[in-house]
Structure formats: structure tokens, C-alpha cells
RNA sequence: UGGGCUGUCGCCAAGUGGUAAGGCACCGGGUUUUGGUUCCGGCAUCCGUAGGUUCAAAUCCUGCCAGCCCAGCCA
């Protein structure tokens, strides 16, 4: 190994998480001949969420880092919960996140025959038996957390009888629930997973992939290790709740010396405050119409975050920053927002859009005249070019950028005060008009012709700068203002029902006025509405004739009112 | 109450016997035609807790406390 490679390895190790350290050590020992093969094994029973993104970044990231491979494998062993729609969405989400799985997507269901054959072998070894007990009987005889279980009365059936019955199970000669196949391990084990776990159940159900070919379906514990083994997985990474299952994972594989034996490693799943990650709860939100769909921009699903306007790169960065460890914690949502802003600041196209307009008349500006200014598309990107912005006697500014009686350190417009209109002129407020309810209806200003472009060389201090649009040419656009879906850090913590903490104001739709250049936007494009926040042209609905924008996240706001 | 796992700054997270990295958040200040960005500075005498071993412990030992997971023919 060259010095250069040594250096690289040191660098690799320096930033490695505990799983990567295990892998580095395995490579050094030449375990698996130095190969690294991981997999992302979703069950196609729901949409992927940000928690899955953590696992995806981990598994695919490891493959990239160590020149290995990462498979996509659908763990479709339960036909009653799984659906083709989910398979499609999962594939799309992974691709969108920027990862490519090795070869074709795999399906646990394509291994059913091999698994069945191995189960027959297990029976022949005297290590599995057919149990006639009902589900209730099995549950009761399994014991409790503190009491040992009791052997099934069918535990000592002959190998021949077990073989015959198992075949009949496969051939559809029994009803659902009539019989199961169990591994014969130890009903007295302190680890409940080892108390003769069920490895096959009967389910007369059409499977999305195998149709009606099978009525016998393998359980997770039996299937998962075998799938990993068949695919030559070297490191089978899963979440903490499977730690108790590892002895079983190993037990099954240990019964077949000829099989490759992957190493299972567990890490803590992601929790994010102000949101939920449970597939069951997310499904509830969709089914009961608390949100519009799985990809509603308020959802923590990958497709929801995408529609919200969070770039894939921001999600990857987030996953990198939260790290990988075994401590279960809850990551602050502010970190995700930070990652979104960081990326968006780099790439977002700047435009001026007024969300809550109030008219300003520039009384000393000639009526009927229009002039144009150039504004950079992105000050963070020299190559982004400029766009033309029109200006005339009447403009709109943001209602909150004017106050009749402002507090100290209010840099915005107020009677007698001068501000800068971004890219345009300095204006000074001379008067204003309110309606019968005291609401500001119109503001009157004068402009300084010498400040064309928004600057003078006379050393004048103009602290405030406002965004604005030309009333003559402004285009109305639909803006969907999203806020967090839950008002509580840990939804449901207090009342027990997460629905009690839903934010009733998580969505409001407004018609805003935008500068004409907004028309040039493309679906999915990222924008920064100057001084307001980051928005995206809804990638599913935005067209030239339907200008819809979703709010991603506001700009960081450090303005504090001081009276 | 049985088994498994975890406890380092408000939130993540390095550190694995030699005297507490980093990021987010937060708080100051400079720059700024976005109160954005950027830049500078601050932010754990202490590592769940109580003892012990050692010249030296967040790191080793013992006890205790707290949290999470497991009793689906779900994954």
C-alpha cells in the first residue's frame, strides 16, 4: 500500500462512524476477501420518509466509500400489506436522492422457493416442526417477559410427519392460521425471539409479485438473514429494535454451514422533533385527509420534502451531519432547515415577490413612465446572469415593511424615513392614507433621481432595503405557505394522540405579486423570494399558465423589535 | 420483575488511560443594495450517579439511577 493510500485511509477513518470503523477493520483483516456489500431492504407498505433517507445514505454511502455495492431489496414477505404503488415510489425516491442500486431491484419473494427448500432441510435436521396450536394458544404458551414458555404438544412430531404436513401447508390443504412452521430452539430462553419462533404462516392471499403461487409466507426472521446471505451481503445494517433478533439471525445461518453469513449491525433510527416517523401514523394522515397526499409538502416523506423544495443534496448533507450511532435521540428540526438554507442559498434564483402587498405611489415620478433595472439572478453565483426589472410610479411593497409609528431600530419605511428599493431608488415616505378601519391603504413617497440603481456616493446612510414589484407589470402568483404540521415537539406525548397536536395553520394559500421574470421559471426550480424565504415552483403542478410556488423555509430572521 | 441496548453542552456527536473535537441552536461584534450570505468572538474545570483502581479515568472495576426495545401467524 502506498503512502498516499495510507493517508487516504487515515482520512477515511478519521471521519468514520462506528459502522464504518467495523468495516475498515474487516477490510484490514481481509474478511469477505475485502468485499463490502450492503443493502437497503424496505417493505413496500408505505412511502419512504426522512428516517429511511438516513438508512439509504448510510447503506449506499458505505458502498460508495468502500468501492462496494448496495442492493435495493423489497422485503415483500407479507402480501396483505404490500402494494406496487409503494414499490414505484420507493424506487423513485432513492433515485431522486441520488443513489443507484446494484443491478436490478431484488425481491424477497423471488427467493421463496430457495427459502422453502432450506426450511425442508431445517425440518430434516430436526430443527423445525409444524404446530397445530391456534394463535392464542401459541401466544399463551410463549410465556411472558419474566416467565418461561411451555413446549408445544406438537413439538416432538417425527421428521416424516413434519415434512408431510409442511408440504400440505404449501399445497394449500389448510386454512389461514390452521398450522405454522416453527423453529425448534428453546422455549425457556430469556430472549423471547428464541422461544420456537414461527417461520412460516399460511396466508391465502394474492401477492403483488408471485400472485397465487404461494399460500405459505416466510416470517421476517427466517427470511431476512437468508436474503442477505443469498445476495452475498457482508454487512447487514438495521435499526436498534432488531438487536434482540440478532441471535436468531445468527442461529438460522449457523444451521447451514454452506451459507454465507453476513454480519448484522444495528444503529439508532432517526427521530425529528415536530414531526412523526411512524408509517402507521403517516398513513393515517393521508387516509383521513389531514394532508392531501403522501407527497404533501408538510409530510416528512422523501416525496413530501421534495415537493416542499428541499434539495436532495440538503437531505444528504443533513444525514451526514446527524451522524450514525447507537444513542436514540431526537434531532432538532432546525438542523434540517439549516441544511436546506445552506444548499438553497447556493443555487436558488433570486426574485422579488410581495406576499402581502400595500401600494406605494411615488409622487414625484412621472406618470406613464416605465424604466428598467438589472438585478443579479444569484449573488452567490457569478455565472447566473441578470434579469430585467421594471419600475414605474406605482409599486407594491410588503405590508410589514411600513409602520406608521415604528419602534427604534426599525430600518423600514415610516413617515419621514428613507429606505432603498432593492436595485431601484431611494424613496422617502411623505404621507399615507388609511381606510375607515385604520388599515393603511396607500403610501406616498418621493424618490431621489440621483439614487438610480439603489446607490448614491454622497455617503448617505440608508440602512433599510425593501423588495418591491412594479404595480403595472406585476404578475399574480399562487403561493402556498407551509408551516410545521405539528405544534408539539413530540406529537402525542401529552394526550397520547398525535392528532391532538396537529397545527391548524400548517397551510395557507395567498395570491402574491411577482416581478415578471417569474414567468421564466421551470417546474421544480428553487427560488429565493428576496427577504422572504425559499420557495420552489411546484414540480408537479407548475406550468407557464399555473404559477404555483411552495414555501420551503423562511430566511433566517434576526430582526428583533426593540421599543 | 426476565433479556437486550443506551446515558459526553439546549439538540446531534467525536473521544476507548494522559488531562473534553466539530456541527446545529443560542449570545455578542465587523462587512453587506436581501435585518439573508459571509466573517470574527463567546458558549461543558466537566462526561447519568456513588464509590474503587491508578502518578493520571469520560475512558478500567463495582454498585445504583434514568431512558428505549422485546410477550404479531408485522417488518
XYZ file of C-alpha atoms (C1' of nucleotides) in Angstrom:
638
model
C 0.000 0.000 0.000
C 1.362 3.401 -0.947
C 1.740 6.296 1.436
C -0.948 8.089 -0.461
C -3.363 5.263 0.195
C -2.318 5.202 3.812
C -3.124 8.852 4.065
C -6.480 8.337 2.452
C -7.280 5.538 4.821
C -6.399 7.699 7.776
C -8.677 10.372 6.453
C -11.398 7.802 5.909
C -11.035 6.517 9.427
C -10.942 9.959 10.957
C -14.467 10.784 9.899
C -15.849 7.271 10.110
C -18.854 6.352 12.207
C -18.824 3.202 14.300
C -20.188 1.039 11.492
C -17.610 2.299 9.041
C -14.935 1.580 11.616
C -16.098 -2.017 11.819
C -15.942 -2.225 8.038
C -12.480 -0.687 7.880
C -11.332 -3.235 10.411
C -12.952 -6.050 8.409
C -11.217 -4.888 5.253
C -7.891 -4.796 7.071
C -8.474 -8.373 8.196
C -9.493 -9.263 4.641
C -12.804 -10.580 5.889
C -15.117 -11.375 2.933
C -11.989 -11.035 0.765
C -12.239 -7.327 1.328
C -15.665 -7.042 -0.281
C -18.305 -4.644 1.016
C -21.910 -5.349 0.074
C -24.795 -3.614 1.815
C -28.475 -3.413 1.080
C -31.461 -1.190 1.645
C -34.389 -3.531 2.385
C -37.691 -1.636 2.578
C -41.019 -3.342 2.944
C -43.219 -1.879 0.189
C -46.035 -0.958 2.545
C -45.656 2.817 2.636
C -43.683 5.768 1.350
C -40.105 6.421 2.347
C -39.526 9.118 4.945
C -36.537 11.101 6.152
C -35.706 8.282 8.561
C -35.334 5.928 5.623
C -33.182 8.560 3.965
C -30.755 8.177 6.858
C -30.562 4.445 6.214
C -30.272 4.969 2.466
C -27.419 7.444 2.856
C -25.715 5.062 5.271
C -26.000 1.922 3.145
C -25.398 3.472 -0.256
C -22.814 5.804 1.233
C -20.818 2.911 2.614
C -20.886 1.168 -0.748
C -19.528 4.311 -2.419
C -16.941 4.954 0.241
C -15.502 1.447 0.148
C -15.946 0.729 -3.560
C -18.580 -1.847 -2.736
C -22.138 -2.451 -3.802
C -25.530 -1.707 -2.367
C -28.634 -3.648 -3.318
C -32.203 -2.486 -3.255
C -34.305 -5.329 -1.971
C -38.006 -5.229 -1.355
C -38.767 -7.242 1.738
C -42.124 -8.355 0.429
C -42.929 -11.323 2.622
C -46.366 -10.157 3.743
C -48.835 -9.921 0.843
C -51.634 -8.354 2.872
C -49.783 -5.083 3.439
C -47.767 -4.592 0.312
C -48.520 -2.801 -2.899
C -47.000 -1.985 -6.286
C -47.624 1.741 -5.779
C -45.161 1.701 -2.915
C -42.518 -0.090 -4.941
C -42.671 2.577 -7.619
C -42.459 5.419 -5.132
C -39.571 3.842 -3.255
C -37.543 3.404 -6.425
C -38.237 6.965 -7.487
C -37.317 8.388 -4.095
C -33.990 6.554 -3.966
C -33.084 7.741 -7.437
C -34.098 11.273 -6.588
C -31.894 11.160 -3.517
C -29.060 10.492 -5.908
C -28.301 6.826 -5.352
C -28.092 3.882 -7.704
C -28.568 0.317 -6.537
C -26.519 -2.535 -7.860
C -28.152 -4.299 -10.814
C -31.879 -4.863 -10.784
C -34.041 -4.332 -7.733
C -34.335 -7.566 -5.757
C -37.406 -9.072 -4.191
C -37.550 -11.330 -1.178
C -40.417 -13.025 -2.975
C -38.054 -14.209 -5.694
C -36.289 -16.304 -3.061
C -39.419 -18.041 -1.763
C -38.521 -21.386 -3.352
C -34.961 -21.348 -2.012
C -36.231 -20.427 1.418
C -38.789 -23.187 1.290
C -36.130 -25.721 0.352
C -33.994 -24.593 3.253
C -36.975 -24.922 5.586
C -37.321 -28.516 4.449
C -33.661 -29.001 5.296
C -34.257 -27.482 8.710
C -37.063 -29.949 9.326
C -34.823 -32.804 8.218
C -32.250 -31.685 10.749
C -34.967 -31.990 13.377
C -34.851 -28.251 13.969
C -38.335 -27.239 12.870
C -41.824 -28.562 13.429
C -45.374 -27.977 12.356
C -47.523 -26.633 15.161
C -51.316 -27.115 15.167
C -51.950 -24.722 18.034
C -54.091 -21.657 17.499
C -52.552 -18.205 17.542
C -53.936 -17.696 21.030
C -52.517 -20.947 22.298
C -49.125 -20.116 20.899
C -49.190 -16.687 22.440
C -50.086 -18.054 25.857
C -47.561 -20.867 25.780
C -44.826 -18.469 24.718
C -44.737 -17.208 28.301
C -44.118 -13.612 29.299
C -41.158 -11.316 29.720
C -40.475 -12.840 33.097
C -41.903 -16.347 32.765
C -40.513 -19.051 30.530
C -42.629 -20.565 27.794
C -44.015 -24.091 27.594
C -43.258 -26.599 24.881
C -45.945 -27.120 22.287
C -47.688 -30.514 22.435
C -46.714 -30.855 18.761
C -43.037 -30.123 19.343
C -41.903 -33.740 19.183
C -43.561 -34.740 15.952
C -41.481 -37.041 13.767
C -39.435 -35.562 10.959
C -41.517 -37.562 8.485
C -44.779 -36.196 9.805
C -43.429 -32.641 9.835
C -42.251 -32.994 6.257
C -45.600 -34.311 5.137
C -47.562 -31.598 6.926
C -45.293 -28.819 5.708
C -45.800 -29.985 2.152
C -49.542 -29.967 2.683
C -49.299 -26.460 4.058
C -47.535 -25.426 0.912
C -50.100 -27.173 -1.251
C -52.939 -25.213 0.227
C -54.544 -28.023 2.160
C -55.027 -25.878 5.257
C -56.806 -22.661 6.066
C -55.130 -19.497 7.257
C -53.971 -19.930 10.817
C -54.534 -23.658 10.931
C -50.865 -24.535 11.112
C -47.489 -22.836 11.294
C -43.912 -23.991 10.978
C -41.750 -23.225 13.995
C -38.033 -23.431 14.584
C -37.210 -25.744 17.459
C -34.895 -23.683 19.634
C -35.659 -23.072 23.307
C -38.989 -22.253 24.921
C -37.126 -21.327 28.090
C -34.875 -18.710 26.525
C -34.824 -15.313 28.230
C -34.872 -13.891 24.699
C -38.447 -14.299 23.554
C -37.388 -14.367 19.910
C -35.702 -17.688 20.550
C -38.810 -19.362 22.015
C -39.518 -21.502 18.957
C -40.189 -18.607 16.588
C -42.736 -19.082 13.839
C -41.005 -19.142 10.483
C -43.911 -19.855 8.111
C -47.552 -18.925 8.256
C -50.386 -19.725 5.868
C -51.932 -16.823 4.015
C -54.256 -17.422 1.085
C -53.630 -14.039 -0.421
C -52.579 -12.771 -3.821
C -49.031 -11.456 -3.741
C -48.062 -8.453 -5.880
C -45.148 -10.376 -7.366
C -45.812 -14.098 -7.042
C -49.570 -13.915 -7.473
C -51.271 -17.053 -6.144
C -48.215 -19.232 -6.446
C -47.768 -19.391 -2.703
C -50.097 -19.595 0.249
C -47.172 -20.076 2.580
C -45.163 -16.989 3.517
C -41.902 -16.769 5.455
C -41.624 -14.602 8.566
C -39.089 -11.802 8.771
C -36.580 -13.573 10.982
C -36.370 -16.588 8.738
C -36.395 -14.618 5.515
C -34.111 -11.720 6.223
C -30.871 -13.481 7.012
C -31.360 -15.838 4.101
C -31.988 -12.967 1.685
C -28.860 -11.244 2.936
C -26.937 -14.476 2.573
C -28.195 -15.236 -0.955
C -27.123 -11.775 -2.083
C -23.697 -12.001 -0.518
C -24.369 -9.105 1.809
C -21.354 -8.542 4.026
C -22.793 -6.015 6.461
C -26.498 -6.147 7.196
C -27.297 -2.798 8.735
C -30.581 -2.350 10.570
C -32.129 -0.380 13.390
C -31.799 -0.913 17.125
C -35.050 -2.772 17.678
C -33.536 -5.725 15.842
C -30.721 -6.184 18.326
C -32.791 -8.840 20.092
C -33.215 -10.592 16.790
C -29.523 -10.902 16.043
C -29.116 -14.160 18.000
C -31.894 -15.599 15.848
C -30.412 -14.174 12.644
C -27.177 -15.912 13.552
C -28.864 -19.125 14.723
C -30.599 -19.688 11.391
C -27.478 -19.060 9.359
C -25.434 -21.237 11.688
C -27.630 -24.225 10.862
C -26.352 -24.158 7.291
C -22.586 -24.243 7.143
C -22.599 -23.824 3.388
C -24.327 -20.460 3.591
C -22.534 -17.130 3.589
C -23.059 -15.450 6.944
C -23.415 -11.644 6.892
C -22.835 -9.557 9.992
C -25.833 -7.707 11.354
C -25.084 -4.280 12.830
C -27.680 -2.051 14.445
C -27.839 1.741 14.643
C -30.332 4.216 16.110
C -33.161 5.280 13.846
C -33.768 8.962 13.229
C -36.237 10.944 15.273
C -37.015 14.540 14.364
C -38.892 16.906 16.592
C -42.187 18.474 15.496
C -42.908 15.523 13.279
C -43.677 11.823 13.266
C -41.887 8.982 11.551
C -44.214 6.044 12.074
C -45.530 4.583 8.835
C -48.819 3.804 10.551
C -49.309 7.410 11.616
C -48.237 8.806 8.263
C -50.744 6.515 6.585
C -53.428 7.820 8.946
C -52.642 11.416 7.971
C -53.107 10.523 4.328
C -56.156 8.289 4.681
C -58.054 10.687 6.914
C -57.125 13.694 4.776
C -55.167 15.641 7.333
C -52.823 16.162 4.391
C -53.502 15.950 0.686
C -51.271 13.006 -0.146
C -48.128 11.078 0.729
C -46.149 13.779 -1.033
C -47.907 16.704 0.613
C -45.168 19.282 1.295
C -45.881 19.075 5.015
C -45.085 15.368 5.156
C -41.670 14.140 6.329
C -41.722 11.693 3.442
C -38.952 11.907 0.892
C -41.507 12.834 -1.764
C -43.052 15.423 0.565
C -39.713 17.051 1.294
C -39.028 17.070 -2.416
C -42.268 18.880 -3.144
C -41.552 21.206 -0.272
C -38.476 22.265 -2.184
C -35.750 20.715 -0.076
C -32.951 19.697 -2.439
C -31.718 16.112 -2.383
C -28.249 17.468 -1.626
C -29.616 19.107 1.519
C -31.071 15.808 2.712
C -27.766 14.062 2.087
C -25.929 16.784 3.962
C -28.398 16.501 6.827
C -27.873 12.761 7.049
C -24.154 13.300 7.075
C -24.339 15.887 9.836
C -26.563 13.923 12.213
C -24.078 11.074 12.293
C -24.631 7.404 12.986
C -24.538 5.985 16.479
C -26.460 3.805 18.903
C -27.861 6.538 21.099
C -31.506 7.184 20.448
C -32.124 10.859 20.334
C -34.245 13.416 18.601
C -32.622 15.674 16.079
C -33.638 19.316 16.044
C -35.689 20.222 13.001
C -33.609 23.416 12.812
C -30.700 21.334 11.510
C -32.726 20.185 8.507
C -33.714 23.785 7.867
C -30.111 24.852 8.143
C -29.053 22.266 5.547
C -31.873 23.354 3.250
C -30.904 27.028 3.504
C -27.241 26.255 3.035
C -27.866 24.490 -0.263
C -30.619 26.821 -1.420
C -28.506 29.916 -0.778
C -26.024 28.471 -3.256
C -28.464 27.582 -6.003
C -31.721 29.494 -5.652
C -32.744 32.062 -8.265
C -33.474 35.442 -6.667
C -36.764 37.094 -7.439
C -38.821 39.834 -5.835
C -42.292 38.746 -4.773
C -44.607 40.645 -2.466
C -46.774 38.307 -0.420
C -48.941 40.853 1.378
C -48.974 43.968 -0.807
C -49.637 47.574 0.011
C -49.466 50.227 -2.715
C -46.830 52.934 -2.779
C -47.263 55.972 -5.036
C -44.075 57.825 -5.906
C -45.469 61.280 -6.268
C -42.528 62.953 -7.976
C -42.093 60.175 -10.538
C -43.561 60.982 -13.964
C -46.891 59.375 -14.717
C -46.971 56.849 -17.518
C -43.213 56.314 -17.488
C -41.516 52.939 -17.068
C -37.827 52.190 -16.714
C -35.814 49.026 -16.202
C -33.117 47.859 -13.834
C -30.884 44.823 -13.923
C -30.785 42.560 -10.929
C -28.472 39.607 -10.452
C -30.142 36.228 -10.534
C -27.953 34.944 -7.748
C -25.268 36.980 -5.993
C -23.690 33.725 -4.807
C -23.160 32.599 -8.380
C -21.204 34.859 -10.723
C -22.393 32.955 -13.759
C -26.089 33.235 -13.005
C -26.591 36.417 -15.037
C -29.181 39.117 -14.508
C -32.807 39.758 -15.250
C -34.593 42.964 -16.098
C -36.926 44.530 -13.543
C -39.475 47.169 -14.472
C -40.237 50.223 -12.360
C -42.935 52.873 -12.528
C -44.855 55.422 -10.465
C -46.882 52.858 -8.532
C -45.350 49.860 -6.810
C -46.232 47.343 -4.127
C -44.174 46.685 -1.055
C -44.703 44.256 1.788
C -47.280 45.490 4.267
C -44.979 44.649 7.159
C -42.280 46.877 5.664
C -44.196 50.004 6.655
C -45.198 51.292 10.071
C -46.948 54.493 10.968
C -45.341 54.586 14.371
C -42.197 52.462 14.235
C -40.143 51.261 17.197
C -36.463 52.102 17.500
C -34.138 50.318 15.112
C -36.899 49.743 12.623
C -34.987 50.122 9.359
C -38.015 50.000 7.109
C -40.406 52.581 5.738
C -42.206 55.029 8.022
C -43.372 58.633 7.706
C -40.333 60.820 7.067
C -37.968 57.882 6.711
C -35.876 56.979 3.707
C -35.250 53.452 2.511
C -33.767 51.801 -0.531
C -35.852 49.881 -3.023
C -33.613 46.980 -3.960
C -31.989 47.570 -7.351
C -34.029 50.779 -7.874
C -34.092 54.073 -5.936
C -34.116 55.590 -2.508
C -37.591 56.682 -1.503
C -38.787 58.804 1.400
C -42.248 58.493 2.863
C -44.137 61.786 2.814
C -47.658 60.679 3.633
C -50.040 57.760 3.818
C -53.750 57.068 3.707
C -55.756 54.754 5.953
C -59.206 53.338 5.417
C -62.160 53.616 7.789
C -60.752 50.785 9.899
C -57.368 52.391 10.256
C -55.696 49.996 7.858
C -53.024 51.513 5.658
C -54.422 51.805 2.164
C -51.773 53.730 0.300
C -48.360 55.154 0.997
C -46.946 58.287 -0.642
C -43.262 58.755 -1.252
C -40.804 60.810 -3.205
C -37.806 59.247 -4.885
C -34.302 60.584 -5.352
C -33.422 60.519 -9.070
C -29.736 60.577 -8.159
C -30.015 57.208 -6.419
C -30.722 55.302 -9.613
C -29.786 51.633 -9.200
C -30.108 51.976 -5.435
C -26.934 53.839 -4.568
C -25.515 57.331 -4.124
C -21.939 58.361 -3.500
C -22.770 61.128 -1.081
C -22.161 58.952 1.977
C -25.816 58.962 2.905
C -26.768 56.208 5.292
C -29.757 54.258 4.038
C -29.931 51.273 6.286
C -33.141 49.645 5.145
C -33.692 47.908 1.852
C -37.071 46.628 0.739
C -38.159 44.355 -2.038
C -40.981 45.577 -4.250
C -42.791 44.966 -7.530
C -43.982 47.343 -10.216
C -47.766 47.617 -9.949
C -48.071 47.913 -13.706
C -46.273 44.742 -14.617
C -46.567 42.562 -11.508
C -47.951 39.087 -12.050
C -50.283 37.423 -9.570
C -48.995 34.030 -8.466
C -50.278 31.390 -6.085
C -48.076 30.888 -3.065
C -48.669 28.081 -0.603
C -47.292 28.985 2.766
C -46.389 25.890 4.725
C -45.625 25.704 8.375
C -44.789 22.704 10.542
C -47.507 20.049 10.663
C -47.359 19.688 14.446
C -47.165 22.275 17.161
C -45.636 19.934 19.728
C -42.013 18.825 19.725
C -43.135 15.279 20.333
C -46.633 14.931 18.852
C -48.979 12.971 21.073
C -46.662 12.999 24.065
C -49.150 14.781 26.301
C -52.565 13.438 25.279
C -51.456 10.148 23.790
C -52.933 11.042 20.414
C -50.613 12.650 17.885
C -53.616 14.113 16.055
C -54.232 16.412 19.029
C -51.024 18.261 18.201
C -51.721 18.965 14.566
C -51.042 22.568 13.600
C -54.315 24.005 12.271
C -52.372 26.688 10.414
C -49.892 24.486 8.627
C -51.079 25.708 5.241
C -52.348 28.999 3.923
C -52.620 29.960 0.292
C -52.131 33.540 -0.832
C -52.070 35.407 -4.098
C -48.824 37.302 -4.257
C -47.446 39.798 -6.763
C -44.277 38.782 -8.513
C -41.892 40.533 -10.866
C -42.459 39.473 -14.480
C -39.291 37.377 -14.697
C -41.019 34.805 -12.510
C -42.678 33.542 -15.694
C -39.356 32.182 -16.889
C -39.281 29.699 -14.040
C -39.409 25.977 -14.599
C -41.184 23.314 -12.595
C -39.064 22.239 -9.674
C -36.833 25.316 -9.791
C -35.592 26.709 -6.487
C -36.196 30.377 -5.745
C -35.338 32.833 -3.089
C -38.042 35.442 -2.816
C -35.848 38.282 -1.647
C -36.043 38.972 2.088
C -38.867 36.453 2.439
C -37.628 32.923 2.060
C -37.005 29.981 -0.199
C -39.750 28.746 -2.478
C -39.999 26.160 -5.211
C -42.079 26.043 -8.355
C -44.219 23.021 -7.508
C -42.626 20.336 -9.625
C -45.912 18.591 -10.242
C -48.271 21.487 -10.842
C -46.248 24.477 -12.008
C -46.731 25.468 -15.648
C -46.492 28.751 -17.555
C -50.230 29.123 -17.095
C -50.324 27.957 -13.479
C -47.707 29.753 -11.440
C -47.716 27.883 -8.114
C -44.994 28.087 -5.525
C -44.467 26.143 -2.329
C -42.704 27.753 0.583
C -39.746 25.648 1.613
C -38.385 27.605 4.557
C -38.087 31.236 5.550
C -34.857 33.162 5.517
C -33.127 33.226 8.860
C -34.666 36.184 10.631
C -32.634 38.038 13.240
C -34.825 41.111 13.389
C -35.911 41.821 16.918
C -38.278 44.662 17.718
C -36.889 46.924 20.430
C -39.156 49.574 21.830
C -39.977 -8.478 37.739
C -36.519 -11.738 32.568
C -33.450 -10.369 28.333
C -31.125 -6.707 25.064
C -29.288 -1.705 24.455
C -28.127 3.435 25.750
C -26.622 7.609 29.084
C -20.482 13.439 26.993
C -23.108 21.367 26.359
C -30.395 23.093 24.856
C -30.076 19.198 20.145
C -26.782 15.793 17.405
C -21.724 13.873 18.027
C -16.093 12.785 18.435
C -13.180 10.843 22.229
C -11.704 3.889 24.033
C -5.976 5.550 30.443
C -2.670 11.228 29.771
C -5.824 15.681 31.392
C -13.278 17.423 26.910
C -13.074 17.838 18.652
C -16.843 19.539 15.485
C -21.839 20.922 13.787
C -26.872 22.941 14.890
C -29.183 26.297 18.325
C -28.157 30.499 21.233
C -25.421 35.277 22.553
C -22.052 39.422 21.185
C -19.458 42.241 17.150
C -17.438 43.569 11.780
C -18.830 43.601 6.404
C -23.296 43.897 3.401
C -28.075 47.489 -2.351
C -31.536 40.757 0.965
C -32.251 42.748 9.276
C -30.032 36.894 4.001
C -24.997 35.306 2.955
C -20.094 35.941 4.948
C -16.508 36.969 8.807
C -14.655 37.288 13.955
C -15.567 36.090 19.152
C -18.368 33.597 23.267
C -20.734 29.029 24.728
C -19.157 21.500 29.279
C -12.930 22.625 35.237
C -16.630 18.672 33.288
C -18.543 13.489 30.671
C -26.198 9.843 34.474
C -24.698 8.945 39.725
C -21.823 6.941 44.086
C -17.586 4.549 45.325
C -12.896 1.970 43.867
C -8.093 1.012 40.947
C -4.096 4.363 39.060
C 1.081 9.208 39.295
C -3.122 10.100 35.927
C -10.100 7.942 34.355
C -15.339 10.465 30.171
C -12.254 6.277 29.100
C -10.783 0.268 33.721
C -13.792 -2.177 38.077
C -18.275 -2.327 41.366
C -23.000 -0.669 42.982
C -27.070 2.438 41.977
C -30.336 5.677 38.896
C -32.731 7.007 34.275
C -34.412 6.111 29.220
C -35.501 2.886 24.939
C -36.739 -2.070 22.754
C -38.918 -7.306 23.159
C -44.521 -11.348 25.005
C -47.557 -10.095 15.834
C -49.226 -16.370 12.459
C -45.877 -7.425 11.146
C -41.157 -5.859 9.376
